[in-house]
Amino acid sequence: MSRKTAKKQRDKMFKTSKKDLVFFDLLSDDIDKTCKAAKMLEELFTNYKDTDAKIDVIARYETECDITIHNIIDLLNRSFVTPIDRDDIFTITKVLDDITDNIEAVAQCLRLFSIKKIRPATIELAQLITKCTQVLREAVDELKSLKTSKIIHDKIVEVNKLENEGDVLYNKIMKNLFSKESDPIELIKWKEIVETMESTLDACEEAADVLEGIVSKNA
């Protein structure tokens, strides 16, 4: 067999097919559900009524994301060829799952702690979570055209910028909480809620960092 023929066969063996691109479809589907969960969380904070129904919707999105994550991992285990490094697929899958898990955790805290009234400053934090997930969705959707994308880098930078805004807001809320809240039980409750919201933004930034690494590898 000639060297040229061997190269053609090897290239054919490792060529990414349209079927392999289903990974990107599944990731897009997952982050889309995460965005919906984030939007419902924002609605929960903005309009604190029918709370159980809204929290149940968020929980349903989280469950649907878990199913999608399971499908990605299962496909990863059965695939010989992947469109990008399989470790990168596994890592981005995990960090996206962390975002949705944290969103649901925030919602469940409101129910478990029997929160009666939302603190106005936390509404802005919920809005930042929504913005972060939406920008992240735009970045994930660009994975299909990774080598030719003109916007994926800008979206990654935007996520990092939003997370930085979240850090500033988090510090402001926590300072106000510790200086003005006289009820220690309320302080403990809201400290947990706000920390989990901040962890959600951290998870978004981590996902953006993973995407940046993928971009660098495949440039």
C-alpha atoms as a PDB file:
ATOM      1  CA  MET A   1       0.000   0.000   0.000  1.00  0.00           C
ATOM      2  CA  SER A   2       1.407   3.395  -0.970  1.00  0.00           C
ATOM      3  CA  ARG A   3       1.956   6.129   1.607  1.00  0.00           C
ATOM      4  CA  LYS A   4      -0.654   8.299  -0.156  1.00  0.00           C
ATOM      5  CA  THR A   5      -3.292   5.545  -0.041  1.00  0.00           C
ATOM      6  CA  ALA A   6      -2.581   4.876   3.635  1.00  0.00           C
ATOM      7  CA  LYS A   7      -2.997   8.569   4.414  1.00  0.00           C
ATOM      8  CA  LYS A   8      -6.366   8.684   2.607  1.00  0.00           C
ATOM      9  CA  GLN A   9      -7.621   5.682   4.571  1.00  0.00           C
ATOM     10  CA  ARG A  10      -6.421   7.155   7.854  1.00  0.00           C
ATOM     11  CA  ASP A  11      -8.053  10.519   7.100  1.00  0.00           C
ATOM     12  CA  LYS A  12     -11.284   8.774   6.212  1.00  0.00           C
ATOM     13  CA  MET A  13     -11.193   6.768   9.461  1.00  0.00           C
ATOM     14  CA  PHE A  14     -10.810   9.849  11.629  1.00  0.00           C
ATOM     15  CA  LYS A  15     -13.006  12.218   9.615  1.00  0.00           C
ATOM     16  CA  THR A  16     -15.809  13.821  11.620  1.00  0.00           C
ATOM     17  CA  SER A  17     -19.195  12.990  10.124  1.00  0.00           C
ATOM     18  CA  LYS A  18     -22.501  14.801  10.467  1.00  0.00           C
ATOM     19  CA  LYS A  19     -23.509  12.092  12.906  1.00  0.00           C
ATOM     20  CA  ASP A  20     -20.584  13.030  15.160  1.00  0.00           C
ATOM     21  CA  LEU A  21     -21.777  16.642  15.218  1.00  0.00           C
ATOM     22  CA  VAL A  22     -24.747  15.520  17.309  1.00  0.00           C
ATOM     23  CA  PHE A  23     -22.541  16.331  20.302  1.00  0.00           C
ATOM     24  CA  PHE A  24     -22.923  20.015  19.486  1.00  0.00           C
ATOM     25  CA  ASP A  25     -26.680  19.635  19.084  1.00  0.00           C
ATOM     26  CA  LEU A  26     -26.918  18.024  22.510  1.00  0.00           C
ATOM     27  CA  LEU A  27     -24.762  20.722  24.120  1.00  0.00           C
ATOM     28  CA  SER A  28     -26.919  23.414  22.529  1.00  0.00           C
ATOM     29  CA  ASP A  29     -30.040  21.665  23.768  1.00  0.00           C
ATOM     30  CA  ASP A  30     -28.598  21.482  27.265  1.00  0.00           C
ATOM     31  CA  ILE A  31     -27.610  25.155  27.499  1.00  0.00           C
ATOM     32  CA  ASP A  32     -30.973  26.149  26.035  1.00  0.00           C
ATOM     33  CA  LYS A  33     -32.746  24.430  28.931  1.00  0.00           C
ATOM     34  CA  THR A  34     -30.295  26.063  31.330  1.00  0.00           C
ATOM     35  CA  CYS A  35     -31.258  29.454  29.899  1.00  0.00           C
ATOM     36  CA  LYS A  36     -34.923  28.663  30.444  1.00  0.00           C
ATOM     37  CA  ALA A  37     -34.227  27.659  34.035  1.00  0.00           C
ATOM     38  CA  ALA A  38     -32.285  30.897  34.579  1.00  0.00           C
ATOM     39  CA  LYS A  39     -35.089  32.966  33.086  1.00  0.00           C
ATOM     40  CA  MET A  40     -37.614  31.279  35.373  1.00  0.00           C
ATOM     41  CA  LEU A  41     -35.325  31.971  38.338  1.00  0.00           C
ATOM     42  CA  GLU A  42     -35.265  35.635  37.354  1.00  0.00           C
ATOM     43  CA  GLU A  43     -39.056  35.583  37.090  1.00  0.00           C
ATOM     44  CA  LEU A  44     -39.207  33.998  40.543  1.00  0.00           C
ATOM     45  CA  PHE A  45     -37.098  36.775  42.053  1.00  0.00           C
ATOM     46  CA  THR A  46     -38.810  39.552  40.107  1.00  0.00           C
ATOM     47  CA  ASN A  47     -42.368  38.431  40.739  1.00  0.00           C
ATOM     48  CA  TYR A  48     -42.384  36.433  43.964  1.00  0.00           C
ATOM     49  CA  LYS A  49     -45.771  34.781  43.493  1.00  0.00           C
ATOM     50  CA  ASP A  50     -46.812  31.216  42.656  1.00  0.00           C
ATOM     51  CA  THR A  51     -43.396  30.254  43.971  1.00  0.00           C
ATOM     52  CA  ASP A  52     -43.948  26.499  44.190  1.00  0.00           C
ATOM     53  CA  ALA A  53     -45.062  26.311  40.572  1.00  0.00           C
ATOM     54  CA  LYS A  54     -42.042  28.304  39.377  1.00  0.00           C
ATOM     55  CA  ILE A  55     -39.616  26.260  41.453  1.00  0.00           C
ATOM     56  CA  ASP A  56     -41.133  23.070  40.067  1.00  0.00           C
ATOM     57  CA  VAL A  57     -40.574  24.354  36.522  1.00  0.00           C
ATOM     58  CA  ILE A  58     -36.914  25.032  37.325  1.00  0.00           C
ATOM     59  CA  ALA A  59     -36.588  21.546  38.821  1.00  0.00           C
ATOM     60  CA  ARG A  60     -38.077  20.064  35.652  1.00  0.00           C
ATOM     61  CA  TYR A  61     -35.552  21.885  33.479  1.00  0.00           C
ATOM     62  CA  GLU A  62     -32.758  20.625  35.723  1.00  0.00           C
ATOM     63  CA  THR A  63     -34.012  17.059  35.321  1.00  0.00           C
ATOM     64  CA  GLU A  64     -34.210  17.472  31.545  1.00  0.00           C
ATOM     65  CA  CYS A  65     -30.640  18.775  31.549  1.00  0.00           C
ATOM     66  CA  ASP A  66     -29.551  15.707  33.529  1.00  0.00           C
ATOM     67  CA  ILE A  67     -31.087  13.497  30.837  1.00  0.00           C
ATOM     68  CA  THR A  68     -29.276  15.404  28.093  1.00  0.00           C
ATOM     69  CA  ILE A  69     -26.000  15.182  30.026  1.00  0.00           C
ATOM     70  CA  HIS A  70     -26.489  11.419  30.400  1.00  0.00           C
ATOM     71  CA  ASN A  71     -27.083  11.145  26.639  1.00  0.00           C
ATOM     72  CA  ILE A  72     -23.893  13.082  25.896  1.00  0.00           C
ATOM     73  CA  ILE A  73     -21.790  10.899  28.191  1.00  0.00           C
ATOM     74  CA  ASP A  74     -23.361   7.733  26.798  1.00  0.00           C
ATOM     75  CA  LEU A  75     -22.665   8.853  23.231  1.00  0.00           C
ATOM     76  CA  LEU A  76     -19.141   9.840  24.201  1.00  0.00           C
ATOM     77  CA  ASN A  77     -18.499   6.343  25.553  1.00  0.00           C
ATOM     78  CA  ARG A  78     -19.769   4.772  22.334  1.00  0.00           C
ATOM     79  CA  SER A  79     -18.027   7.081  19.845  1.00  0.00           C
ATOM     80  CA  PHE A  80     -14.701   6.334  18.196  1.00  0.00           C
ATOM     81  CA  VAL A  81     -14.424   9.764  16.583  1.00  0.00           C
ATOM     82  CA  THR A  82     -15.503  13.031  18.230  1.00  0.00           C
ATOM     83  CA  PRO A  83     -15.639  16.500  16.635  1.00  0.00           C
ATOM     84  CA  ILE A  84     -13.370  17.935  19.339  1.00  0.00           C
ATOM     85  CA  ASP A  85     -11.229  16.325  22.030  1.00  0.00           C
ATOM     86  CA  ARG A  86     -13.387  13.917  24.068  1.00  0.00           C
ATOM     87  CA  ASP A  87     -11.950  15.248  27.342  1.00  0.00           C
ATOM     88  CA  ASP A  88     -13.097  18.733  26.351  1.00  0.00           C
ATOM     89  CA  ILE A  89     -16.598  17.420  25.593  1.00  0.00           C
ATOM     90  CA  PHE A  90     -16.719  15.742  28.995  1.00  0.00           C
ATOM     91  CA  THR A  91     -15.462  18.871  30.783  1.00  0.00           C
ATOM     92  CA  ILE A  92     -17.833  21.331  29.093  1.00  0.00           C
ATOM     93  CA  THR A  93     -20.682  18.911  29.753  1.00  0.00           C
ATOM     94  CA  LYS A  94     -19.856  18.814  33.456  1.00  0.00           C
ATOM     95  CA  VAL A  95     -19.542  22.576  33.897  1.00  0.00           C
ATOM     96  CA  LEU A  96     -22.808  23.213  32.062  1.00  0.00           C
ATOM     97  CA  ASP A  97     -24.440  20.729  34.420  1.00  0.00           C
ATOM     98  CA  ASP A  98     -23.011  22.661  37.375  1.00  0.00           C
ATOM     99  CA  ILE A  99     -24.744  25.836  36.194  1.00  0.00           C
ATOM    100  CA  THR A 100     -28.180  24.231  36.095  1.00  0.00           C
ATOM    101  CA  ASP A 101     -27.622  22.442  39.390  1.00  0.00           C
ATOM    102  CA  ASN A 102     -26.807  25.759  41.049  1.00  0.00           C
ATOM    103  CA  ILE A 103     -29.841  27.480  39.529  1.00  0.00           C
ATOM    104  CA  GLU A 104     -32.095  24.810  40.958  1.00  0.00           C
ATOM    105  CA  ALA A 105     -30.275  24.971  44.305  1.00  0.00           C
ATOM    106  CA  VAL A 106     -31.043  28.691  44.558  1.00  0.00           C
ATOM    107  CA  ALA A 107     -34.716  28.062  43.828  1.00  0.00           C
ATOM    108  CA  GLN A 108     -34.934  25.213  46.320  1.00  0.00           C
ATOM    109  CA  CYS A 109     -33.310  27.369  49.018  1.00  0.00           C
ATOM    110  CA  LEU A 110     -36.149  29.858  48.680  1.00  0.00           C
ATOM    111  CA  ARG A 111     -38.621  27.044  49.342  1.00  0.00           C
ATOM    112  CA  LEU A 112     -36.665  25.220  52.048  1.00  0.00           C
ATOM    113  CA  PHE A 113     -35.939  28.415  53.957  1.00  0.00           C
ATOM    114  CA  SER A 114     -39.570  29.574  53.663  1.00  0.00           C
ATOM    115  CA  ILE A 115     -38.485  32.932  52.244  1.00  0.00           C
ATOM    116  CA  LYS A 116     -41.405  35.352  52.431  1.00  0.00           C
ATOM    117  CA  LYS A 117     -39.922  38.357  50.652  1.00  0.00           C
ATOM    118  CA  ILE A 118     -37.153  38.827  48.113  1.00  0.00           C
ATOM    119  CA  ARG A 119     -34.367  41.282  48.851  1.00  0.00           C
ATOM    120  CA  PRO A 120     -34.326  43.808  45.980  1.00  0.00           C
ATOM    121  CA  ALA A 121     -30.550  43.669  45.439  1.00  0.00           C
ATOM    122  CA  THR A 122     -30.713  39.942  44.683  1.00  0.00           C
ATOM    123  CA  ILE A 123     -33.036  40.585  41.731  1.00  0.00           C
ATOM    124  CA  GLU A 124     -30.135  42.168  39.882  1.00  0.00           C
ATOM    125  CA  LEU A 125     -28.011  39.127  40.649  1.00  0.00           C
ATOM    126  CA  ALA A 126     -30.716  36.866  39.178  1.00  0.00           C
ATOM    127  CA  GLN A 127     -30.794  39.064  36.068  1.00  0.00           C
ATOM    128  CA  LEU A 128     -27.033  38.680  35.682  1.00  0.00           C
ATOM    129  CA  ILE A 129     -27.415  34.900  35.811  1.00  0.00           C
ATOM    130  CA  THR A 130     -29.941  35.101  32.975  1.00  0.00           C
ATOM    131  CA  LYS A 131     -27.648  37.304  30.883  1.00  0.00           C
ATOM    132  CA  CYS A 132     -24.658  35.043  31.522  1.00  0.00           C
ATOM    133  CA  THR A 133     -26.449  31.887  30.432  1.00  0.00           C
ATOM    134  CA  GLN A 134     -27.852  33.579  27.327  1.00  0.00           C
ATOM    135  CA  VAL A 135     -24.424  34.773  26.203  1.00  0.00           C
ATOM    136  CA  LEU A 136     -22.985  31.355  27.010  1.00  0.00           C
ATOM    137  CA  ARG A 137     -25.672  29.767  24.830  1.00  0.00           C
ATOM    138  CA  GLU A 138     -24.564  31.947  21.908  1.00  0.00           C
ATOM    139  CA  ALA A 139     -20.984  30.775  22.456  1.00  0.00           C
ATOM    140  CA  VAL A 140     -21.930  27.087  22.692  1.00  0.00           C
ATOM    141  CA  ASP A 141     -24.028  27.380  19.531  1.00  0.00           C
ATOM    142  CA  GLU A 142     -20.879  28.537  17.715  1.00  0.00           C
ATOM    143  CA  LEU A 143     -19.046  25.269  18.410  1.00  0.00           C
ATOM    144  CA  LYS A 144     -20.408  23.811  15.164  1.00  0.00           C
ATOM    145  CA  SER A 145     -18.528  26.471  13.219  1.00  0.00           C
ATOM    146  CA  LEU A 146     -15.604  26.697  15.614  1.00  0.00           C
ATOM    147  CA  LYS A 147     -12.869  27.264  13.052  1.00  0.00           C
ATOM    148  CA  THR A 148     -14.770  30.005  11.198  1.00  0.00           C
ATOM    149  CA  SER A 149     -16.707  31.653  14.033  1.00  0.00           C
ATOM    150  CA  LYS A 150     -16.288  35.422  14.287  1.00  0.00           C
ATOM    151  CA  ILE A 151     -18.117  35.883  17.586  1.00  0.00           C
ATOM    152  CA  ILE A 152     -17.277  33.025  19.938  1.00  0.00           C
ATOM    153  CA  HIS A 153     -14.260  34.805  21.447  1.00  0.00           C
ATOM    154  CA  ASP A 154     -16.305  37.964  22.049  1.00  0.00           C
ATOM    155  CA  LYS A 155     -19.014  35.924  23.781  1.00  0.00           C
ATOM    156  CA  ILE A 156     -16.456  34.292  26.061  1.00  0.00           C
ATOM    157  CA  VAL A 157     -15.114  37.725  27.018  1.00  0.00           C
ATOM    158  CA  GLU A 158     -18.666  38.958  27.646  1.00  0.00           C
ATOM    159  CA  VAL A 159     -19.373  36.079  30.044  1.00  0.00           C
ATOM    160  CA  ASN A 160     -16.225  36.923  31.988  1.00  0.00           C
ATOM    161  CA  LYS A 161     -17.269  40.576  32.134  1.00  0.00           C
ATOM    162  CA  LEU A 162     -20.723  39.684  33.461  1.00  0.00           C
ATOM    163  CA  GLU A 163     -19.199  37.400  36.085  1.00  0.00           C
ATOM    164  CA  ASN A 164     -16.978  40.275  37.229  1.00  0.00           C
ATOM    165  CA  GLU A 165     -20.063  42.454  37.569  1.00  0.00           C
ATOM    166  CA  GLY A 166     -21.565  39.668  39.632  1.00  0.00           C
ATOM    167  CA  ASP A 167     -18.549  39.664  41.960  1.00  0.00           C
ATOM    168  CA  VAL A 168     -18.956  43.386  42.610  1.00  0.00           C
ATOM    169  CA  LEU A 169     -22.666  42.984  43.266  1.00  0.00           C
ATOM    170  CA  TYR A 170     -22.093  39.927  45.465  1.00  0.00           C
ATOM    171  CA  ASN A 171     -19.654  41.844  47.673  1.00  0.00           C
ATOM    172  CA  LYS A 172     -22.088  44.744  47.937  1.00  0.00           C
ATOM    173  CA  ILE A 173     -24.983  42.478  48.930  1.00  0.00           C
ATOM    174  CA  MET A 174     -22.942  40.547  51.473  1.00  0.00           C
ATOM    175  CA  LYS A 175     -21.578  43.715  53.056  1.00  0.00           C
ATOM    176  CA  ASN A 176     -25.091  45.105  53.369  1.00  0.00           C
ATOM    177  CA  LEU A 177     -26.369  41.801  54.739  1.00  0.00           C
ATOM    178  CA  PHE A 178     -23.779  41.579  57.504  1.00  0.00           C
ATOM    179  CA  SER A 179     -24.011  45.250  58.450  1.00  0.00           C
ATOM    180  CA  LYS A 180     -27.799  45.638  58.487  1.00  0.00           C
ATOM    181  CA  GLU A 181     -29.423  42.245  59.145  1.00  0.00           C
ATOM    182  CA  SER A 182     -30.113  41.867  62.863  1.00  0.00           C
ATOM    183  CA  ASP A 183     -31.821  38.475  62.666  1.00  0.00           C
ATOM    184  CA  PRO A 184     -29.086  35.791  62.625  1.00  0.00           C
ATOM    185  CA  ILE A 185     -31.411  33.196  61.070  1.00  0.00           C
ATOM    186  CA  GLU A 186     -32.274  35.501  58.177  1.00  0.00           C
ATOM    187  CA  LEU A 187     -28.598  36.284  57.768  1.00  0.00           C
ATOM    188  CA  ILE A 188     -27.735  32.584  57.488  1.00  0.00           C
ATOM    189  CA  LYS A 189     -30.555  31.974  55.003  1.00  0.00           C
ATOM    190  CA  TRP A 190     -29.661  34.833  52.695  1.00  0.00           C
ATOM    191  CA  LYS A 191     -25.941  34.197  52.956  1.00  0.00           C
ATOM    192  CA  GLU A 192     -26.556  30.688  51.576  1.00  0.00           C
ATOM    193  CA  ILE A 193     -28.827  31.979  48.812  1.00  0.00           C
ATOM    194  CA  VAL A 194     -26.493  34.734  47.675  1.00  0.00           C
ATOM    195  CA  GLU A 195     -23.433  32.479  47.797  1.00  0.00           C
ATOM    196  CA  THR A 196     -25.202  29.915  45.621  1.00  0.00           C
ATOM    197  CA  MET A 197     -26.175  32.617  43.127  1.00  0.00           C
ATOM    198  CA  GLU A 198     -22.557  33.727  43.002  1.00  0.00           C
ATOM    199  CA  SER A 199     -21.490  30.095  42.495  1.00  0.00           C
ATOM    200  CA  THR A 200     -23.845  29.969  39.512  1.00  0.00           C
ATOM    201  CA  LEU A 201     -22.032  32.891  37.910  1.00  0.00           C
ATOM    202  CA  ASP A 202     -18.690  31.251  38.743  1.00  0.00           C
ATOM    203  CA  ALA A 203     -19.852  28.115  36.923  1.00  0.00           C
ATOM    204  CA  CYS A 204     -20.743  30.251  33.886  1.00  0.00           C
ATOM    205  CA  GLU A 205     -17.251  31.738  33.909  1.00  0.00           C
ATOM    206  CA  GLU A 206     -15.731  28.272  34.241  1.00  0.00           C
ATOM    207  CA  ALA A 207     -17.718  27.140  31.194  1.00  0.00           C
ATOM    208  CA  ALA A 208     -16.456  30.176  29.287  1.00  0.00           C
ATOM    209  CA  ASP A 209     -12.887  29.304  30.286  1.00  0.00           C
ATOM    210  CA  VAL A 210     -13.354  25.743  29.007  1.00  0.00           C
ATOM    211  CA  LEU A 211     -14.707  27.105  25.725  1.00  0.00           C
ATOM    212  CA  GLU A 212     -11.696  29.397  25.448  1.00  0.00           C
ATOM    213  CA  GLY A 213      -9.431  26.381  25.826  1.00  0.00           C
ATOM    214  CA  ILE A 214     -11.352  24.544  23.112  1.00  0.00           C
ATOM    215  CA  VAL A 215     -11.025  27.542  20.789  1.00  0.00           C
ATOM    216  CA  SER A 216      -7.267  27.672  21.398  1.00  0.00           C
ATOM    217  CA  LYS A 217      -6.819  23.963  20.687  1.00  0.00           C
ATOM    218  CA  ASN A 218      -8.821  24.086  17.467  1.00  0.00           C
ATOM    219  CA  ALA A 219      -7.658  27.418  16.055  1.00  0.00           C
END
